[in-house]
PDB file of C-alpha atoms in Angstrom:
ATOM      1  CA  MET A   1       5.261  26.850 -45.261  1.00  0.00           C
ATOM      2  CA  GLN A   2       5.941  29.937 -43.391  1.00  0.00           C
ATOM      3  CA  PRO A   3       9.446  30.382 -41.849  1.00  0.00           C
ATOM      4  CA  GLN A   4       9.504  31.808 -38.430  1.00  0.00           C
ATOM      5  CA  LYS A   5      12.385  32.967 -36.091  1.00  0.00           C
ATOM      6  CA  THR A   6      13.800  30.995 -33.414  1.00  0.00           C
ATOM      7  CA  ASP A   7      14.990  32.244 -30.019  1.00  0.00           C
ATOM      8  CA  LEU A   8      18.564  31.939 -31.420  1.00  0.00           C
ATOM      9  CA  ALA A   9      17.445  34.358 -34.311  1.00  0.00           C
ATOM     10  CA  ARG A  10      15.857  36.904 -31.986  1.00  0.00           C
ATOM     11  CA  THR A  11      19.167  36.938 -29.799  1.00  0.00           C
ATOM     12  CA  ALA A  12      21.192  37.306 -32.785  1.00  0.00           C
ATOM     13  CA  LEU A  13      19.116  40.155 -34.113  1.00  0.00           C
ATOM     14  CA  GLN A  14      19.186  42.023 -30.831  1.00  0.00           C
ATOM     15  CA  ALA A  15      23.000  41.458 -30.266  1.00  0.00           C
ATOM     16  CA  HIS A  16      24.024  42.624 -33.716  1.00  0.00           C
ATOM     17  CA  ARG A  17      27.055  40.325 -33.235  1.00  0.00           C
ATOM     18  CA  ALA A  18      25.920  37.105 -34.974  1.00  0.00           C
ATOM     19  CA  PRO A  19      27.732  35.824 -38.070  1.00  0.00           C
ATOM     20  CA  LEU A  20      24.958  37.201 -40.342  1.00  0.00           C
ATOM     21  CA  ASP A  21      25.223  39.351 -43.391  1.00  0.00           C
ATOM     22  CA  MET A  22      22.869  42.284 -43.892  1.00  0.00           C
ATOM     23  CA  ARG A  23      20.734  40.145 -46.412  1.00  0.00           C
ATOM     24  CA  GLN A  24      20.383  37.266 -43.870  1.00  0.00           C
ATOM     25  CA  ARG A  25      19.450  39.879 -41.151  1.00  0.00           C
ATOM     26  CA  ARG A  26      16.821  41.340 -43.303  1.00  0.00           C
ATOM     27  CA  LEU A  27      15.465  37.901 -44.059  1.00  0.00           C
ATOM     28  CA  LEU A  28      15.246  37.047 -40.403  1.00  0.00           C
ATOM     29  CA  ILE A  29      13.435  40.296 -39.618  1.00  0.00           C
ATOM     30  CA  LEU A  30      10.823  39.483 -42.277  1.00  0.00           C
ATOM     31  CA  CYS A  31      10.321  35.930 -41.098  1.00  0.00           C
ATOM     32  CA  ASP A  32       7.459  36.463 -38.691  1.00  0.00           C
ATOM     33  CA  GLY A  33       5.466  33.401 -39.478  1.00  0.00           C
ATOM     34  CA  GLN A  34       2.932  35.430 -41.546  1.00  0.00           C
ATOM     35  CA  ARG A  35       4.829  35.396 -44.938  1.00  0.00           C
ATOM     36  CA  ASP A  36       5.368  32.374 -47.083  1.00  0.00           C
ATOM     37  CA  LEU A  37       8.429  31.637 -49.156  1.00  0.00           C
ATOM     38  CA  VAL A  38       6.867  33.369 -52.317  1.00  0.00           C
ATOM     39  CA  GLN A  39       6.081  36.477 -50.307  1.00  0.00           C
ATOM     40  CA  LEU A  40       9.633  36.560 -49.005  1.00  0.00           C
ATOM     41  CA  GLY A  41      11.228  35.920 -52.370  1.00  0.00           C
ATOM     42  CA  GLN A  42       9.357  39.078 -53.631  1.00  0.00           C
ATOM     43  CA  LEU A  43      10.812  41.047 -50.860  1.00  0.00           C
ATOM     44  CA  VAL A  44      14.258  39.686 -50.620  1.00  0.00           C
ATOM     45  CA  GLY A  45      15.206  38.254 -53.990  1.00  0.00           C
ATOM     46  CA  PRO A  46      15.463  35.009 -56.102  1.00  0.00           C
ATOM     47  CA  ASP A  47      17.878  33.475 -53.642  1.00  0.00           C
ATOM     48  CA  THR A  48      15.488  33.556 -50.887  1.00  0.00           C
ATOM     49  CA  PRO A  49      14.861  29.732 -50.747  1.00  0.00           C
ATOM     50  CA  ALA A  50      18.572  28.992 -50.481  1.00  0.00           C
ATOM     51  CA  MET A  51      18.987  31.557 -47.693  1.00  0.00           C
ATOM     52  CA  VAL A  52      15.989  30.075 -45.718  1.00  0.00           C
ATOM     53  CA  ILE A  53      17.520  26.637 -45.917  1.00  0.00           C
ATOM     54  CA  GLN A  54      20.872  27.969 -44.754  1.00  0.00           C
ATOM     55  CA  LEU A  55      19.113  29.702 -41.645  1.00  0.00           C
ATOM     56  CA  ILE A  56      17.108  26.741 -40.973  1.00  0.00           C
ATOM     57  CA  GLN A  57      20.274  24.525 -40.891  1.00  0.00           C
ATOM     58  CA  SER A  58      21.977  27.169 -38.704  1.00  0.00           C
ATOM     59  CA  GLY A  59      19.023  27.096 -36.295  1.00  0.00           C
ATOM     60  CA  TYR A  60      17.810  30.681 -36.836  1.00  0.00           C
ATOM     61  CA  LEU A  61      14.428  29.656 -38.535  1.00  0.00           C
ATOM     62  CA  VAL A  62      11.855  26.878 -38.468  1.00  0.00           C
ATOM     63  CA  LEU A  63       9.211  26.272 -40.919  1.00  0.00           C
ATOM     64  CA  SER A  64       5.537  26.317 -39.699  1.00  0.00           C
ATOM     65  CA  ALA A  65       2.766  24.685 -41.803  1.00  0.00           C
ATOM     66  CA  VAL A  66      -0.386  26.557 -42.394  1.00  0.00           C
ATOM     67  CA  THR A  67      -2.920  23.686 -42.029  1.00  0.00           C
ATOM     68  CA  PRO A  68      -6.109  23.759 -39.955  1.00  0.00           C
ATOM     69  CA  THR A  69      -5.395  20.224 -38.675  1.00  0.00           C
ATOM     70  CA  ALA A  70      -1.797  19.791 -38.548  1.00  0.00           C
ATOM     71  CA  VAL A  71      -0.626  16.111 -38.081  1.00  0.00           C
ATOM     72  CA  PRO A  72       2.779  15.968 -36.260  1.00  0.00           C
ATOM     73  CA  VAL A  73       5.299  14.818 -38.764  1.00  0.00           C
ATOM     74  CA  PRO A  74       8.484  12.986 -37.547  1.00  0.00           C
ATOM     75  CA  VAL A  75      11.528  15.122 -37.432  1.00  0.00           C
ATOM     76  CA  THR A  76      13.376  13.090 -39.960  1.00  0.00           C
ATOM     77  CA  GLU A  77      10.501  13.590 -42.393  1.00  0.00           C
ATOM     78  CA  ARG A  78      10.299  17.443 -41.930  1.00  0.00           C
ATOM     79  CA  ARG A  79      13.874  17.602 -43.242  1.00  0.00           C
ATOM     80  CA  ARG A  80      13.091  16.090 -46.544  1.00  0.00           C
ATOM     81  CA  SER A  81      12.331  18.473 -49.304  1.00  0.00           C
ATOM     82  CA  LEU A  82      13.037  18.732 -53.033  1.00  0.00           C
ATOM     83  CA  VAL A  83      13.904  22.344 -52.501  1.00  0.00           C
ATOM     84  CA  ALA A  84      16.434  21.293 -49.663  1.00  0.00           C
ATOM     85  CA  ALA A  85      17.953  18.845 -52.053  1.00  0.00           C
ATOM     86  CA  ARG A  86      18.014  21.285 -54.867  1.00  0.00           C
ATOM     87  CA  ILE A  87      19.847  23.868 -52.641  1.00  0.00           C
ATOM     88  CA  TYR A  88      22.314  21.389 -51.214  1.00  0.00           C
ATOM     89  CA  LEU A  89      23.362  20.275 -54.724  1.00  0.00           C
ATOM     90  CA  LEU A  90      23.510  23.773 -55.993  1.00  0.00           C
ATOM     91  CA  ASP A  91      25.920  24.520 -53.091  1.00  0.00           C
ATOM     92  CA  ILE A  92      28.059  21.690 -53.911  1.00  0.00           C
ATOM     93  CA  LEU A  93      28.267  22.505 -57.484  1.00  0.00           C
ATOM     94  CA  GLU A  94      29.107  26.039 -56.649  1.00  0.00           C
ATOM     95  CA  LEU A  95      32.022  24.980 -54.583  1.00  0.00           C
ATOM     96  CA  GLN A  96      33.580  23.139 -57.484  1.00  0.00           C
ATOM     97  CA  ARG A  97      34.758  26.059 -59.380  1.00  0.00           C
ATOM     98  CA  HIS A  98      34.693  24.332 -62.857  1.00  0.00           C
ATOM     99  CA  PRO A  99      33.036  25.379 -65.975  1.00  0.00           C
ATOM    100  CA  GLN A 100      31.237  22.176 -66.220  1.00  0.00           C
ATOM    101  CA  ALA A 101      30.022  22.613 -62.665  1.00  0.00           C
ATOM    102  CA  ALA A 102      28.842  26.185 -63.516  1.00  0.00           C
ATOM    103  CA  ALA A 103      26.938  24.842 -66.284  1.00  0.00           C
ATOM    104  CA  LEU A 104      25.181  22.131 -64.172  1.00  0.00           C
ATOM    105  CA  PHE A 105      24.589  24.814 -61.520  1.00  0.00           C
ATOM    106  CA  HIS A 106      22.768  26.962 -64.074  1.00  0.00           C
ATOM    107  CA  THR A 107      20.617  24.078 -65.390  1.00  0.00           C
ATOM    108  CA  LEU A 108      19.635  23.102 -61.794  1.00  0.00           C
ATOM    109  CA  GLN A 109      18.938  26.681 -60.788  1.00  0.00           C
ATOM    110  CA  GLN A 110      16.624  27.079 -63.866  1.00  0.00           C
ATOM    111  CA  ALA A 111      14.756  23.757 -63.465  1.00  0.00           C
ATOM    112  CA  ARG A 112      11.114  24.630 -62.365  1.00  0.00           C
ATOM    113  CA  SER A 113       9.068  21.313 -62.455  1.00  0.00           C
ATOM    114  CA  ASP A 114       9.865  18.543 -60.162  1.00  0.00           C
ATOM    115  CA  ASP A 115      10.731  16.300 -63.132  1.00  0.00           C
ATOM    116  CA  ALA A 116      13.186  19.017 -64.413  1.00  0.00           C
ATOM    117  CA  VAL A 117      14.795  19.225 -61.040  1.00  0.00           C
ATOM    118  CA  MET A 118      15.214  15.520 -60.688  1.00  0.00           C
ATOM    119  CA  ALA A 119      16.549  15.220 -64.124  1.00  0.00           C
ATOM    120  CA  ALA A 120      19.190  18.140 -63.346  1.00  0.00           C
ATOM    121  CA  LEU A 121      19.941  16.393 -59.965  1.00  0.00           C
ATOM    122  CA  GLN A 122      20.668  13.189 -61.742  1.00  0.00           C
ATOM    123  CA  THR A 123      22.782  14.862 -64.536  1.00  0.00           C
ATOM    124  CA  ALA A 124      24.780  16.786 -61.804  1.00  0.00           C
ATOM    125  CA  LEU A 125      25.410  13.659 -59.788  1.00  0.00           C
ATOM    126  CA  ASP A 126      26.503  11.736 -62.856  1.00  0.00           C
ATOM    127  CA  ALA A 127      29.068  14.426 -63.711  1.00  0.00           C
ATOM    128  CA  LEU A 128      30.298  14.977 -60.084  1.00  0.00           C
ATOM    129  CA  PRO A 129      32.741  12.017 -60.064  1.00  0.00           C
ATOM    130  CA  GLY A 130      34.624  13.744 -62.931  1.00  0.00           C
ATOM    131  CA  LEU A 131      34.799  17.086 -61.090  1.00  0.00           C
ATOM    132  CA  THR A 132      35.971  15.637 -57.793  1.00  0.00           C
ATOM    133  CA  SER A 133      36.872  12.459 -55.990  1.00  0.00           C
ATOM    134  CA  THR A 134      34.630   9.404 -56.362  1.00  0.00           C
ATOM    135  CA  GLY A 135      34.413   9.117 -52.501  1.00  0.00           C
ATOM    136  CA  TYR A 136      33.222  12.757 -52.324  1.00  0.00           C
ATOM    137  CA  ALA A 137      30.633  12.284 -55.045  1.00  0.00           C
ATOM    138  CA  GLU A 138      29.373   9.098 -53.362  1.00  0.00           C
ATOM    139  CA  ARG A 139      28.842  11.052 -50.015  1.00  0.00           C
ATOM    140  CA  VAL A 140      27.087  13.855 -51.784  1.00  0.00           C
ATOM    141  CA  ARG A 141      24.710  11.198 -53.369  1.00  0.00           C
ATOM    142  CA  GLN A 142      24.104   9.551 -50.032  1.00  0.00           C
ATOM    143  CA  ARG A 143      23.292  13.035 -48.343  1.00  0.00           C
ATOM    144  CA  LEU A 144      20.976  13.919 -51.352  1.00  0.00           C
ATOM    145  CA  LEU A 145      19.164  10.556 -50.802  1.00  0.00           C
ATOM    146  CA  GLU A 146      18.571  11.570 -47.162  1.00  0.00           C
ATOM    147  CA  VAL A 147      17.419  15.105 -47.991  1.00  0.00           C
ATOM    148  CA  LEU A 148      14.976  14.111 -50.915  1.00  0.00           C
ATOM    149  CA  PRO A 149      11.344  13.351 -50.082  1.00  0.00           C
ATOM    150  CA  LYS A 150      10.868   9.487 -50.157  1.00  0.00           C
ATOM    151  CA  GLU A 151       8.984   9.332 -53.288  1.00  0.00           C
ATOM    152  CA  HIS A 152      11.715  11.270 -55.197  1.00  0.00           C
ATOM    153  CA  ALA A 153      14.561   9.318 -53.319  1.00  0.00           C
ATOM    154  CA  GLU A 154      13.027   6.016 -54.500  1.00  0.00           C
ATOM    155  CA  ARG A 155      12.774   7.207 -58.173  1.00  0.00           C
ATOM    156  CA  PHE A 156      16.193   8.457 -57.827  1.00  0.00           C
ATOM    157  CA  GLN A 157      17.645   5.211 -56.472  1.00  0.00           C
ATOM    158  CA  ILE A 158      15.754   3.311 -59.257  1.00  0.00           C
ATOM    159  CA  ALA A 159      17.203   5.614 -61.842  1.00  0.00           C
ATOM    160  CA  LEU A 160      20.884   5.035 -60.359  1.00  0.00           C
ATOM    161  CA  VAL A 161      20.500   1.161 -60.686  1.00  0.00           C
TER     162      VAL A 161
END
């Protein structure tokens, strides 16, 4: 997947008045549809995936698939990704300002394989009701299930039962 600027991003870069910090501006400039996330990460730093997700959610970037025969994917399916789920929960944990949340954040951030990420997501969700309200933890769990790819969400729901 190669992030590409939207018209909103081009306007923001030209106007210099958008609510973007210098790193976000730099990343937008580099997102020309020619570089993938790995290449961008080498240029910008390890938090590149998180920044890309934030810029996608803000409407500054879109992802373009590099496939010779691209089959249109429904909009709801394009939004599902293990990376997006991971970044979402990292953001939630960072907001908690609690030592246990910081430890869970570190574990999730260091997870590399899909199984390790899923285990870290499960552990963090199990701990979240103790760090915040039960209702908030349930909303986070529901949002996470919406963002996870279906095969992971199904495994995740089975594990929750």
